[in-house]
Short mmCIF file of C-alpha atoms in Angstrom, two decimals:
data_model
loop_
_atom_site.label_atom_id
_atom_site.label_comp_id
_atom_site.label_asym_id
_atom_site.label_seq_id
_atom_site.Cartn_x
_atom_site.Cartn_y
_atom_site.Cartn_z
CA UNK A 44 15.04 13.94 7.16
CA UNK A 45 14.43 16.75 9.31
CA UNK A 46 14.46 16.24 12.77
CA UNK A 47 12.62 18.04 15.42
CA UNK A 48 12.55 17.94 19.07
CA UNK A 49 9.64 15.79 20.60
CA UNK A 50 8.39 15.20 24.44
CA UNK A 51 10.10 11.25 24.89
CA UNK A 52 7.23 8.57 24.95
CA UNK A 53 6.01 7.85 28.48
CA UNK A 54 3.90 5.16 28.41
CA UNK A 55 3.53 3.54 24.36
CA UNK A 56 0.26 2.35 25.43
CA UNK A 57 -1.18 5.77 26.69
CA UNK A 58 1.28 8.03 25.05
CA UNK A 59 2.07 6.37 21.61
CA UNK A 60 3.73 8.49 18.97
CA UNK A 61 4.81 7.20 15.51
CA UNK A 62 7.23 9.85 15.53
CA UNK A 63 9.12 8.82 18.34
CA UNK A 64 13.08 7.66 17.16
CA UNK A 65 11.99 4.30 19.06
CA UNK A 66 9.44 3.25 16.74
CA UNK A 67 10.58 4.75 13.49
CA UNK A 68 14.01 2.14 13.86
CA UNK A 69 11.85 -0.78 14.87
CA UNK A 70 8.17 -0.49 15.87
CA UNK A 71 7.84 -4.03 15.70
CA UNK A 72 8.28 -4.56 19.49
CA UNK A 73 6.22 -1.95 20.10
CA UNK A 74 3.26 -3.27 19.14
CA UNK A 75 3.74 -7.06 19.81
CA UNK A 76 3.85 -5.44 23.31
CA UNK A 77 1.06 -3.53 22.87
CA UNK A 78 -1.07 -6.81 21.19
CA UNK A 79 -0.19 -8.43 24.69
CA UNK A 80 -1.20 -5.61 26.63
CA UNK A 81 -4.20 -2.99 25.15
CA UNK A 82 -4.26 -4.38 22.73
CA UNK A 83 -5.85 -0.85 21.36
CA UNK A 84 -3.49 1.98 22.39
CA UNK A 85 -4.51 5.14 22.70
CA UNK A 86 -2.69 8.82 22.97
CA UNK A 87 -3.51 12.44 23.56
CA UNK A 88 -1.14 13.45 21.35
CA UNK A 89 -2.22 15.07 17.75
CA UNK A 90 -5.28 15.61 19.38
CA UNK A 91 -6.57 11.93 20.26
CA UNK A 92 -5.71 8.75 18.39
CA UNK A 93 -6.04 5.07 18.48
CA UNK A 94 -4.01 2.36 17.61
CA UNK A 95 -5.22 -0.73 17.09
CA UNK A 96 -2.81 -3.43 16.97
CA UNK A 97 -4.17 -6.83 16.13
CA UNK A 98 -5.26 -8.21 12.90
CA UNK A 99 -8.66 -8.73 14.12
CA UNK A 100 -9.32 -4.91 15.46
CA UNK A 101 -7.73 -3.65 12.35
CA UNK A 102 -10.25 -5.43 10.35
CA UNK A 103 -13.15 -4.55 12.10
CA UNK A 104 -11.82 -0.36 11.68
CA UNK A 105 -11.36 -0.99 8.08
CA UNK A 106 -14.91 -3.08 7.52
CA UNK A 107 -16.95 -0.42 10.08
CA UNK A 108 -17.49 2.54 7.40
CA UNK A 109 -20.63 3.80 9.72
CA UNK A 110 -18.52 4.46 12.17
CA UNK A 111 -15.39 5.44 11.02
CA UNK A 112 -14.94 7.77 7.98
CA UNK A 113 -11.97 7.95 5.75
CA UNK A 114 -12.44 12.16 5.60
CA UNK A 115 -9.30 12.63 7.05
CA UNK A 116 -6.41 9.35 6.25
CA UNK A 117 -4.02 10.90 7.95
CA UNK A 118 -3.43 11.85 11.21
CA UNK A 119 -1.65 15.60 11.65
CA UNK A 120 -0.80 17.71 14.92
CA UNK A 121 -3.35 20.00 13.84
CA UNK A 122 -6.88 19.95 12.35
CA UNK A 123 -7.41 21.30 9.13
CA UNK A 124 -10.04 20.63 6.55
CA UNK A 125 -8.35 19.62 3.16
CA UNK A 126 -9.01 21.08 0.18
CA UNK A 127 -10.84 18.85 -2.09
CA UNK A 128 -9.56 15.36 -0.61
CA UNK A 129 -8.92 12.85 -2.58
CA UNK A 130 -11.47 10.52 -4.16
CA UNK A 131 -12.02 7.79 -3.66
CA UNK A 132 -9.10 7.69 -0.81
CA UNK A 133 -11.17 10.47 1.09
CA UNK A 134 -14.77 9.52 0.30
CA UNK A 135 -17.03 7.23 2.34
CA UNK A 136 -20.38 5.29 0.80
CA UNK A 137 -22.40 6.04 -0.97
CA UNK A 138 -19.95 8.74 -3.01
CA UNK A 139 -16.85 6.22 -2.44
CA UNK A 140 -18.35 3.56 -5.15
CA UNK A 141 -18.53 5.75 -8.04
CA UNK A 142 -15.11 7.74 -7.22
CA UNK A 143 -13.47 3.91 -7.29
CA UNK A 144 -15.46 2.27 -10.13
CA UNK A 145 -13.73 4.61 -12.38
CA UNK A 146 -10.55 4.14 -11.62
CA UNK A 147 -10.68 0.28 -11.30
CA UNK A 148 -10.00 -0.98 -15.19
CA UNK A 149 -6.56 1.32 -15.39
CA UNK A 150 -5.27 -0.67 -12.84
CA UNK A 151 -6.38 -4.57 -13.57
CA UNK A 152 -3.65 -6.79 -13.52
CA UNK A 153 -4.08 -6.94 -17.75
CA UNK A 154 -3.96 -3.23 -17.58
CA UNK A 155 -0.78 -3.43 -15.49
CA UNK A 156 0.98 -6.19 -17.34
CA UNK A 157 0.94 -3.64 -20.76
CA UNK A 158 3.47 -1.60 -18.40
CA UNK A 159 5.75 -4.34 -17.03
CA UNK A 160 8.21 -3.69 -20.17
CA UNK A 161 8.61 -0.07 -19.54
CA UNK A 162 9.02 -1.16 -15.95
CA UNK A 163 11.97 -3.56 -16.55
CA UNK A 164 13.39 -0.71 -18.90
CA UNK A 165 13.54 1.69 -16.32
CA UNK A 166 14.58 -0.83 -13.23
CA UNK A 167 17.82 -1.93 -15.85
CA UNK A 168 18.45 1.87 -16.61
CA UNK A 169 18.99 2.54 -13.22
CA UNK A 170 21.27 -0.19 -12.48
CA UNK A 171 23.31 0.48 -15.90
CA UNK A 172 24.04 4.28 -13.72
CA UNK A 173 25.71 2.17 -10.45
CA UNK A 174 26.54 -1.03 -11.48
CA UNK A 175 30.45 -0.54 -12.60
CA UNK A 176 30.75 1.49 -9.14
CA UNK A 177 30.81 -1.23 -6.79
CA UNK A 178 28.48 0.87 -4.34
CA UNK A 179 24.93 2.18 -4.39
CA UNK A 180 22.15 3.22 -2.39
CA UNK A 181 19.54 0.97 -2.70
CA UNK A 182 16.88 3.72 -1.66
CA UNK A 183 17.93 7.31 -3.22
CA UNK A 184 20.05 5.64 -6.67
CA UNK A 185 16.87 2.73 -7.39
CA UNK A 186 13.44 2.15 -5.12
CA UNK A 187 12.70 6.04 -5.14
CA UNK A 188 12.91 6.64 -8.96
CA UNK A 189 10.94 3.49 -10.13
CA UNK A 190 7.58 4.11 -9.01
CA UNK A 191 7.95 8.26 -9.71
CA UNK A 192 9.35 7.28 -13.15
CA UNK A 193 6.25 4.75 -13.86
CA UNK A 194 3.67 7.08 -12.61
CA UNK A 195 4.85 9.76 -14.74
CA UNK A 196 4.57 7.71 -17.52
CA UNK A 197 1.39 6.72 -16.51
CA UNK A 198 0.15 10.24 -16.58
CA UNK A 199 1.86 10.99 -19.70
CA UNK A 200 4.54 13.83 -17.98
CA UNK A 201 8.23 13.88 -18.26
CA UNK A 202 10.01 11.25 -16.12
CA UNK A 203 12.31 14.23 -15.11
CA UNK A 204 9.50 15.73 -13.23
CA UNK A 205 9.95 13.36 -11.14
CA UNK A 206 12.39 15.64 -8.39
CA UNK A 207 9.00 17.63 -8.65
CA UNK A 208 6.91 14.89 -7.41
CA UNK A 209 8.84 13.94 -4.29
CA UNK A 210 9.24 17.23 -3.56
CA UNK A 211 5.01 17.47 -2.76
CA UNK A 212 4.51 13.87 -1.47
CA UNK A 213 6.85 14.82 0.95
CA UNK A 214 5.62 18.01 2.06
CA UNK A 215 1.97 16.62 2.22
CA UNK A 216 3.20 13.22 4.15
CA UNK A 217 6.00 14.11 5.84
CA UNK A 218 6.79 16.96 6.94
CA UNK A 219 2.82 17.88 6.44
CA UNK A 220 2.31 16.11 10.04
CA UNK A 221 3.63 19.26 11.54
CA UNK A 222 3.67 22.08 9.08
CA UNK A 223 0.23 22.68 7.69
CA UNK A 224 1.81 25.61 5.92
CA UNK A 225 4.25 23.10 4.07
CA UNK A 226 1.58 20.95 3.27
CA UNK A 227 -0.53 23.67 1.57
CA UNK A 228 2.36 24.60 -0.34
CA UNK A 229 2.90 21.18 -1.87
CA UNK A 230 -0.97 20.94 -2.37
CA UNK A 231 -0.70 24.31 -4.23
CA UNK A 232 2.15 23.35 -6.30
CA UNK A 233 0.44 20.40 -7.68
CA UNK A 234 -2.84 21.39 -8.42
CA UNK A 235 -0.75 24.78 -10.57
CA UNK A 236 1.12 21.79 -12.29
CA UNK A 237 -1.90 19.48 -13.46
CA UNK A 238 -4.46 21.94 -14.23
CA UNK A 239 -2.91 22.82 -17.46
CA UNK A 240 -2.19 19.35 -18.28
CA UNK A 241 -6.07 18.90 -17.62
CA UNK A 242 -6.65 21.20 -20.06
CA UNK A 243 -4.55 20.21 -22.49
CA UNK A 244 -5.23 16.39 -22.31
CA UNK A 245 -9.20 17.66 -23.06
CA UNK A 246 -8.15 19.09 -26.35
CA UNK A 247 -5.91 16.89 -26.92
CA UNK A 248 -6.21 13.24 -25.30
CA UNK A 249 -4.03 10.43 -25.40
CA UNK A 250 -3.70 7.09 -23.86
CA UNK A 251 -2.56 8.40 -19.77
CA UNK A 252 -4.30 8.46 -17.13
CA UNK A 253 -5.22 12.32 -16.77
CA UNK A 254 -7.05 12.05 -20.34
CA UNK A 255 -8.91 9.01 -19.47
CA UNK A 256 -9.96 10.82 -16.35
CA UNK A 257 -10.63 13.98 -17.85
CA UNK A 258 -13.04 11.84 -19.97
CA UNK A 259 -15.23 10.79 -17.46
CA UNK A 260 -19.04 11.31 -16.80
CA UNK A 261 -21.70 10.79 -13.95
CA UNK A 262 -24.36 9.19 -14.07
CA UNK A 263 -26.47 12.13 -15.25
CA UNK A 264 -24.16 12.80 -18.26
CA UNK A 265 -21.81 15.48 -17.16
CA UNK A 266 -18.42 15.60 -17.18
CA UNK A 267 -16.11 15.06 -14.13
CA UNK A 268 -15.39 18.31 -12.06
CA UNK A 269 -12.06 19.56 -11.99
CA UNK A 270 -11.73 19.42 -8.48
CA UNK A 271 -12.62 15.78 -8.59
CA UNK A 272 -9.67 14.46 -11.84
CA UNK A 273 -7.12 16.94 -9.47
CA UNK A 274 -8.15 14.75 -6.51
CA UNK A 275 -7.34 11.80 -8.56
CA UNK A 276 -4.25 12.83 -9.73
CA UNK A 277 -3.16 14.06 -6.46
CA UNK A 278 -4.19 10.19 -5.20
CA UNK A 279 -1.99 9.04 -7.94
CA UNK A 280 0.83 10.78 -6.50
CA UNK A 281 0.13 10.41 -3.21
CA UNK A 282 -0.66 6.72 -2.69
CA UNK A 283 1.56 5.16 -5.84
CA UNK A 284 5.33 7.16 -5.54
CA UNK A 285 6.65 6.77 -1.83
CA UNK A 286 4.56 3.81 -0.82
CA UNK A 287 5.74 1.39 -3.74
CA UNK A 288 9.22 3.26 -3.02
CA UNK A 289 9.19 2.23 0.37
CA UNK A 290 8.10 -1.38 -0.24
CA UNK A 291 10.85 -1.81 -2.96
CA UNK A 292 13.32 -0.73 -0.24
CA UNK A 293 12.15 -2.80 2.09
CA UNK A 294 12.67 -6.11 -0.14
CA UNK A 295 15.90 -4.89 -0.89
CA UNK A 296 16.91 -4.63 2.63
CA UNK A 297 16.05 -7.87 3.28
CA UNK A 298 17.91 -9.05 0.67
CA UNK A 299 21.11 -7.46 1.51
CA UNK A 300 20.42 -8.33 5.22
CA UNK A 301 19.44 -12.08 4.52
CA UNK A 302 22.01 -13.66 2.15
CA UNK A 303 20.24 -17.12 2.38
CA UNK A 304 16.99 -15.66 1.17
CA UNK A 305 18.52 -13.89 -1.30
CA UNK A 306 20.78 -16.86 -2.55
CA UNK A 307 17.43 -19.14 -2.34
CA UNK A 308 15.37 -16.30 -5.13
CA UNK A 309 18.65 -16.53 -7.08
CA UNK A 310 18.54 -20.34 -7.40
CA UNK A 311 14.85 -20.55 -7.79
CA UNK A 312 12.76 -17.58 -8.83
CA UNK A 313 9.53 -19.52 -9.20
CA UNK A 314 9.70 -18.44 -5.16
CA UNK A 315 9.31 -15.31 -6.28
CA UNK A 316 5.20 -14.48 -6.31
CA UNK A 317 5.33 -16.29 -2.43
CA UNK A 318 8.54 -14.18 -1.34
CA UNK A 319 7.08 -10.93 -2.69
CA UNK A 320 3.86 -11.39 -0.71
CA UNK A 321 5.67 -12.44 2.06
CA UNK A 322 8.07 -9.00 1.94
CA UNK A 323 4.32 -7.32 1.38
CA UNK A 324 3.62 -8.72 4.64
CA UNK A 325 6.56 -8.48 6.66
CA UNK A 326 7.40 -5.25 5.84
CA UNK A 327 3.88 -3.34 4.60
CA UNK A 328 4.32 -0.04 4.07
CA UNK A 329 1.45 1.92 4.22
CA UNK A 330 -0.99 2.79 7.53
CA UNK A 331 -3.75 4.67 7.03
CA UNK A 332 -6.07 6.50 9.65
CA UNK A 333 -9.66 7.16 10.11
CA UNK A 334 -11.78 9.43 11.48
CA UNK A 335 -14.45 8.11 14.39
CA UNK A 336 -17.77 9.29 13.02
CA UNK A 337 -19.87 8.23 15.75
CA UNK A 338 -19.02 6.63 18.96
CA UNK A 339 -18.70 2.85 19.15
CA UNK A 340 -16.73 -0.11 20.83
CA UNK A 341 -14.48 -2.35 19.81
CA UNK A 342 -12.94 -4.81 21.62
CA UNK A 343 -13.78 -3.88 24.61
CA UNK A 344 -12.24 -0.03 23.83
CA UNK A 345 -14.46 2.88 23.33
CA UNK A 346 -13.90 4.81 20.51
CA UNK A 347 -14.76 8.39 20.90
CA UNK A 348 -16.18 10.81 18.38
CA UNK A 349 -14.43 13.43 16.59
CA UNK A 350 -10.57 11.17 17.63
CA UNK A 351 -8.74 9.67 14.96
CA UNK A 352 -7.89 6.04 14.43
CA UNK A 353 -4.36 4.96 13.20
CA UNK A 354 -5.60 2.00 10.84
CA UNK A 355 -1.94 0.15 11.25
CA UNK A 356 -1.68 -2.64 8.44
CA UNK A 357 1.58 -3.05 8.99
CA UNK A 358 0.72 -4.04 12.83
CA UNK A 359 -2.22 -6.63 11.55
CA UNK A 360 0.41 -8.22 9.57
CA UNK A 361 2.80 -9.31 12.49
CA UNK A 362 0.00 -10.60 14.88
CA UNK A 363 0.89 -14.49 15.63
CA UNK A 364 -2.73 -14.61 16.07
CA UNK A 365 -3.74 -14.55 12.42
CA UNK A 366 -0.01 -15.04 10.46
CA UNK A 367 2.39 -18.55 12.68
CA UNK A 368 5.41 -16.57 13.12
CA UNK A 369 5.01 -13.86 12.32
CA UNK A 370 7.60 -11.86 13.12
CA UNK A 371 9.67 -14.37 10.62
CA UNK A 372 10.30 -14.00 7.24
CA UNK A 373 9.32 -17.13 5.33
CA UNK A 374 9.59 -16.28 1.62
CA UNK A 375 7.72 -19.58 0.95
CA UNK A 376 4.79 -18.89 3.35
CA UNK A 377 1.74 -20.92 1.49
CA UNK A 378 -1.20 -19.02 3.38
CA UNK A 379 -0.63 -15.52 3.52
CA UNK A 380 -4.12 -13.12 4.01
CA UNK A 381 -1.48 -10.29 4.63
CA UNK A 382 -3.39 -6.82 4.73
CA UNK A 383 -0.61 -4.74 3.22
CA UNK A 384 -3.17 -2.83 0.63
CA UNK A 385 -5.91 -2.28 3.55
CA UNK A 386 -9.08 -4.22 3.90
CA UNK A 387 -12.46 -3.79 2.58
CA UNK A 388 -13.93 -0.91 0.09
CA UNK A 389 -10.44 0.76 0.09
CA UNK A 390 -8.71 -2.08 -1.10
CA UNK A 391 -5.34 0.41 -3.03
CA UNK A 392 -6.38 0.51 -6.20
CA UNK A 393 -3.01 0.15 -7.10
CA UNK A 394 -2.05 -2.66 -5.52
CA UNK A 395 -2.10 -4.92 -9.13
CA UNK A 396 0.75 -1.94 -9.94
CA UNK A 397 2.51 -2.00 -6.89
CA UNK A 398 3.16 -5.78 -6.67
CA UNK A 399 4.24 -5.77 -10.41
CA UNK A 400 6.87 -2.88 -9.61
CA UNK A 401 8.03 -4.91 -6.46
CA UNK A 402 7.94 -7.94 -8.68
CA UNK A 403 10.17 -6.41 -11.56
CA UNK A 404 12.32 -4.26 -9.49
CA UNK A 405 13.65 -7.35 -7.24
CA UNK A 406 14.17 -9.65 -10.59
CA UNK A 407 16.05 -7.10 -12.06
CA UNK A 408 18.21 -6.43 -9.05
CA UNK A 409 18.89 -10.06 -8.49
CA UNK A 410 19.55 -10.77 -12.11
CA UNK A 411 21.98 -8.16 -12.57
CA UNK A 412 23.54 -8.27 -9.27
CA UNK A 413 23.01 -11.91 -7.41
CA UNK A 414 25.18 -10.74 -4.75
CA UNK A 415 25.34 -7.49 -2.34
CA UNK A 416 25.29 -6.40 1.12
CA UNK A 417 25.31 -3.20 3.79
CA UNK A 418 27.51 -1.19 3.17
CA UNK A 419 26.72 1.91 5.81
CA UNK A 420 24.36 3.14 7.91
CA UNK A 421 20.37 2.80 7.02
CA UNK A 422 18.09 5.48 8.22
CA UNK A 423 14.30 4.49 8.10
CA UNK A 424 11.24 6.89 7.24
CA UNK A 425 9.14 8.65 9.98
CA UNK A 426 5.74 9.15 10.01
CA UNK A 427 2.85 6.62 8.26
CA UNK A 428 4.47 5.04 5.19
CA UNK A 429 7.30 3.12 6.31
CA UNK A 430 10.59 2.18 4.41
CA UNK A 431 14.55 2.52 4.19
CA UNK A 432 15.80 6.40 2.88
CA UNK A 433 18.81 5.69 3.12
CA UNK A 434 20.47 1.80 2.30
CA UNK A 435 24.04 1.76 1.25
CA UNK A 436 25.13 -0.73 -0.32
CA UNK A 437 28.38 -2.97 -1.83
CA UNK A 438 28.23 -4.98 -4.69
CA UNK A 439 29.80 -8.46 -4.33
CA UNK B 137 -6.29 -32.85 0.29
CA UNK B 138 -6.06 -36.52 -1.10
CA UNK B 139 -9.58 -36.31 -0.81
CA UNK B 140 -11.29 -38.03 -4.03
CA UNK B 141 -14.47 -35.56 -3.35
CA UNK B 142 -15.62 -33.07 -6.21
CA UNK B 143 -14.99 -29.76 -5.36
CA UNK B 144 -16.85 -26.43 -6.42
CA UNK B 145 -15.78 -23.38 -6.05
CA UNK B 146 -17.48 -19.42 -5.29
CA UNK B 147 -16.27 -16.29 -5.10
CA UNK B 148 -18.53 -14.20 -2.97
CA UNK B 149 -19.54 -11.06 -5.06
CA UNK B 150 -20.27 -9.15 -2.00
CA UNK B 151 -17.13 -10.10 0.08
CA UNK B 152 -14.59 -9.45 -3.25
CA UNK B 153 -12.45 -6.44 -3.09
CA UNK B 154 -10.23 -6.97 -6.13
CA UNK B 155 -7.37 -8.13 -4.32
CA UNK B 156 -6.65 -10.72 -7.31
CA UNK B 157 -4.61 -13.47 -5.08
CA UNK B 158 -7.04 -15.92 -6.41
CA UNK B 159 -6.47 -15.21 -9.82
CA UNK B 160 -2.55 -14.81 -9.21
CA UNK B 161 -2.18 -18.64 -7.16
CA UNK B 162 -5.08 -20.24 -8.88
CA UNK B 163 -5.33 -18.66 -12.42
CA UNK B 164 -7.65 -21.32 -14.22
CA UNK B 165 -9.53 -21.57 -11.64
CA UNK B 166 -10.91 -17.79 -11.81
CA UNK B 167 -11.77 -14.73 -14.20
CA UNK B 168 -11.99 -11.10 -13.40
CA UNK B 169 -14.32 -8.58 -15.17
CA UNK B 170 -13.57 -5.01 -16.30
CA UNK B 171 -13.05 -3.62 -13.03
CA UNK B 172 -10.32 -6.71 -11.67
CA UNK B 173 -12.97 -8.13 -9.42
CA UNK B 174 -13.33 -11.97 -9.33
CA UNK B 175 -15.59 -14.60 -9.89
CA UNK B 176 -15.12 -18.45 -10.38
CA UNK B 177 -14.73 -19.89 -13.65
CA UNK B 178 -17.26 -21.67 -15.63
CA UNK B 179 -19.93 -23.10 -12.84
CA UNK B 180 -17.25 -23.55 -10.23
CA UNK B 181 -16.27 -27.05 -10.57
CA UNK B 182 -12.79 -27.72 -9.33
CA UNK B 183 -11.29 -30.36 -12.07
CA UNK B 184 -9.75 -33.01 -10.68
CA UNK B 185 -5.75 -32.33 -9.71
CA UNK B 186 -6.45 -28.64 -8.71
CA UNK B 187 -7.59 -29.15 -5.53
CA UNK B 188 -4.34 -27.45 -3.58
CA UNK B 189 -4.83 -24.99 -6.18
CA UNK B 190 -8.51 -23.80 -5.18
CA UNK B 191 -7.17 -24.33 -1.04
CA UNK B 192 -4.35 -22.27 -1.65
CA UNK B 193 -6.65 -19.47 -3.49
CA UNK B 194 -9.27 -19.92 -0.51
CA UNK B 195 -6.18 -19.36 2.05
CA UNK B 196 -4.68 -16.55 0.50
CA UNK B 197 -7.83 -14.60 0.22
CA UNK B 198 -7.67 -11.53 2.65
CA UNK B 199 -11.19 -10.63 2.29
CA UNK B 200 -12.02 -14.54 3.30
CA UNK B 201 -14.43 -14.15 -0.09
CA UNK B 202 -13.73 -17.07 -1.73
CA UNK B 203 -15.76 -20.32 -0.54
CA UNK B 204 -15.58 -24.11 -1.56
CA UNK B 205 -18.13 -26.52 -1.30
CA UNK B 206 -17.32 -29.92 -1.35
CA UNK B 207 -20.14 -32.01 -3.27
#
C-alpha cells in the first residue's frame, strides 16, 4: 500500500490518527490506553474527530441517531459532499427504514444458505490453484477473491470483474482518505459500469440482486430512482468485498499464529459457530464514523457540531468492561454480544453473508490443509476496515 | 440453571435488529419473518431441557432484545 509521509502522533489521546504506522500494526494498546484514560479521544486532525473507545460510548453513538447522522461514514482529510451516498448506509430516519426494508429478505440467513454451495465451490477452487505449492498468501491467493467472487455472483457479473471491483473499493476507502480526486474516479468508474447492467437487468431480469433492485417501488407506486439501485450497488461493493476479505484474513492469521486453536477446530468443528464469533470479535473489521448533527454529551465529553465521530467497533469489542478478557482469544467464549456488524438501525445487512463466508472459508481451509504457519512478513491494512494484505504462508 | 421453574421467552420487536444469534444458538426456540428479524416461537414457552439454550440466546444478544420471564 502506498505510503505517505504523516506528522508522528503526539499525544493518541489529543492527536489520534488511524493512519499512524503505530496503530495500523497493533491499535489494540492504543485504545486499552485510551479506555483507561479519555476514555473518548479526540483530534484536530481531518478536521475534528472523536474516538470513542469503550463498549458503552460506542453504543450510545450508534443508538443516538438525533444526534449523530450517518451522512458522511467515513472520515476523509477533506470535506466533500458525496454524490448520491449510499442507502441505507448513508441515510438517517425516517428515509433509512424504507432504504433497509428492501434490502433485508436478500440477505436472511435462508436467503444466504441457497449460496453456501457456490461458496464452498469457490473457497476449494482457490485452494486447488496453491495447494501442491507448499506456499501461499493467505490474503492476495484466498480471503480477497472469496467475497469479490460471491458478490459478483450475487449481482449476476463475471467473477473476473472482480480485479475491477478492488480496484474502486480501494480508491473510495483507501486511498479516498486523502485523494478526493481518486475517490471520484472510482465512484465514476462504477456508476459507468452498473448503469448499463441496470438497464439491461430491466429488460431483461433474472434472479441477482441488481434486477431485484431494479424492481422495486415506493410506497406511492413508482419505481426506484436510478440514483438510489446505483447507491445500492455501490453499498454492495463497498460494505461486502474488503470487509468480509479482511475478516477472512484475520481468522486465518490466527490460525497460522495459534496452532492450538487451530489443532482444537480440526479435532472438533462443532467449535466452529463459537470460534467464528469469537474471531468476529477479536478481530472486527469494520469502523464506521458519524457525523455530529447537533451538539450533545456523552460521557462526560462534549461532542461538537459539524466534527465527525469514529464509531470504532472494533474498540467496543476489546473493552474488559463488557467482554472478561478481552484482549484473549477464547474460541469457546459462551456469551459473546460482540458488536462487529455495528449496533442499532445499521445493523450490516450483510452480516447473515459475511458470517457464512467466514464460516465456509475457514472449514474449507482447515479441511484441506489442517496444518500451516507464517511463512514471511504480514503487512496489515490502513485506514477504517482492518485486516492482513499481505500473510504468507507454508503448508505443513 | 437447574432451576425446575417454567420459562417464557420474548423477543422485543422494538429492540431486534436482525442480528439472528438467537436463531443461530437457540434455533427452536425462535422464527424470523421475511425481513430476518426475530420473534419467539409459538407463545414463548421454554420446554423443559432448553433452558441453557434460551440463556445462551439471551447472552449472546447484542441488541440485549431478547427477555425471559420466569413464571
Amino acid at each position: 500500500m502506498q505510503q505517505r509521509a504523516r506528522t508522528p502522533v503526539q499525544d493518541w489521546t489529543t492527536d489520534w490518527d488511524h493512519l499512524d504506522p503505530q496503530w495500523i500494526e497493533d491499535p489494540y494498546p492504543i485504545w486499552a490506553d485510551l479506555r483507561q484514560k479519555c476514555p473518548i479521544a479526540h483530534t484536530e486532525r481531518f478536521n475534528g474527530v472523536y474516538l470513542p473507545t469503550r463498549y458503552a460510548d460506542v453504543r450510545a453513538v450508534a443508538y443516538d441517531t438525533d444526534h449523530f447522522s450517518s451522512r458522511r461514514t467515513a472520515i476523509r482529510e477533506t470535506h466533500h459532499e458525496s454524490g448520491g451516498g449510499a442507502p441505507p448506509i448513508t441515510s438517517d430516519p425516517p428515509k433509512h427504514r424504507l432504504a433497509r426494508m428492501v434490502l433485508l429478505p436478500p440477505f436472511t440467513p435462508k436467503a444466504i444458505a441457497a449460496l453456501e454451495p457456490k461458496a464452498r465451490r469457490i473457497c476449494n477452487q482457490l485452494i486447488d490453484a496453491f495447494i501442491d505449492k507448499g506456499s501461499f498468501d493467505g490474503a492476495v491467493d484466498y480471503a480477497q477473491h472469496i467475497p469479490v467472487r460471491v458478490i459478483a455472483h450475487l449481482l449476476g457479473v463475471p467473477e473476473d470483474d472482480g480485479d475491477l471491483f478492488r480496484d474502486w473499493i480501494n480508491a473510495v476507502l483507501n486511498e479516498g482518505i486523502t485523494d478526493y480526486e481518486r475517490m471520484m474516479r472510482g465512484l465514476v468508474e462504477m456508476t459507468d459500469y452498473f448503469r448499463p447492467l441496470m438497464e439491461q437487468r430491466r429488460k431483461h431480469p433474472g434472479d441477482d440482486l441488481i434486477s431485484y433492485l431494479v424492481k422495486q417501488t415506493y410506497p406511492d407506486g413508482s419505481p426506484f430512482k436510478d440514483n438510489h439501485v446505483l447507491g445500492s450497488v455501490r453499498l454492495m461493493l463497498i460494505a461486502g468485498i474488503d470487509t468480509t476479505w479482511s475478516g477472512i484474513g484475520s481468522c486465518v492469521w490466527h490460525l497460522a499464529t495459534h496452532a492450538d486453536d487451530r489443532r482444537r477446530l480440526v479435532a472438533d468443528p462443532s467449535l466452529m459457530p463459537t470460534a467464528i464469533e469469537e474471531f468476529l470479535r477479536a478481530y472486527a473489521p469494520v469502523t464506521m464514523a458519524r457525523e455530529v448533527k447537533q451538539e450533545t454529551e456523552i460521557n462526560g465529553c462534549r461532542f461538537k457540531q459539524g466534527e465527525m465521530v469514529l464509531l470504532s467497533f472494533p474498540a467496543a469489542n476489546r473493552d474488559p468492561e463488557m467482554f472478561p478478557d478481552a484482549d484473549k482469544v477464547i474460541i469457546d467464549r459462551k456469551e459473546n454480544r460482540h458488536a462487529a456488524f455495528g449496533l442499532g438501525i445499521h445493523r450490516c445487512i450483510g452480516s447473515n453473508l459475511a458470517r457464512m463466508e467466514l464460516t465456509v472459508a475457514v472449514e474449507e481451509l482447515l479441511k484441506r490443509m489442517p496444518e500451516f504457519g507464517i511463512g514471511g512478513e504480514v503487512t496489515w491494512s490502513e485506514g477504517t476496515v482492518r485486516g492482513p494484505r499481505k500473510l504468507p504462508l507454508k503448508i505443513g | 440453571m437447574a432451576d425446575p421453574k417454567r420459562l417464557k421467552i420474548r423477543v422485543d420487536p422494538d429492540k431486534c435488529q436482525g442480528h439472528n444469534r438467537c436463531k443461530a444458538v437457540a434455533p427452536e426456540l425462535f422464527v424470523l419473518d421475511d425481513y430476518g428479524n426475530a420473534r419467539e416461537a409459538g407463545d414463548g414457552t421454554v420446554p423443559a431441557g432448553m433452558e441453557d439454550k434460551a440463556y445462551l440466546a439471551k447472552s449472546n444478544c447484542p441488541e440485549f432484545a431478547v427477555e425471559i420471564i420466569e413464571d
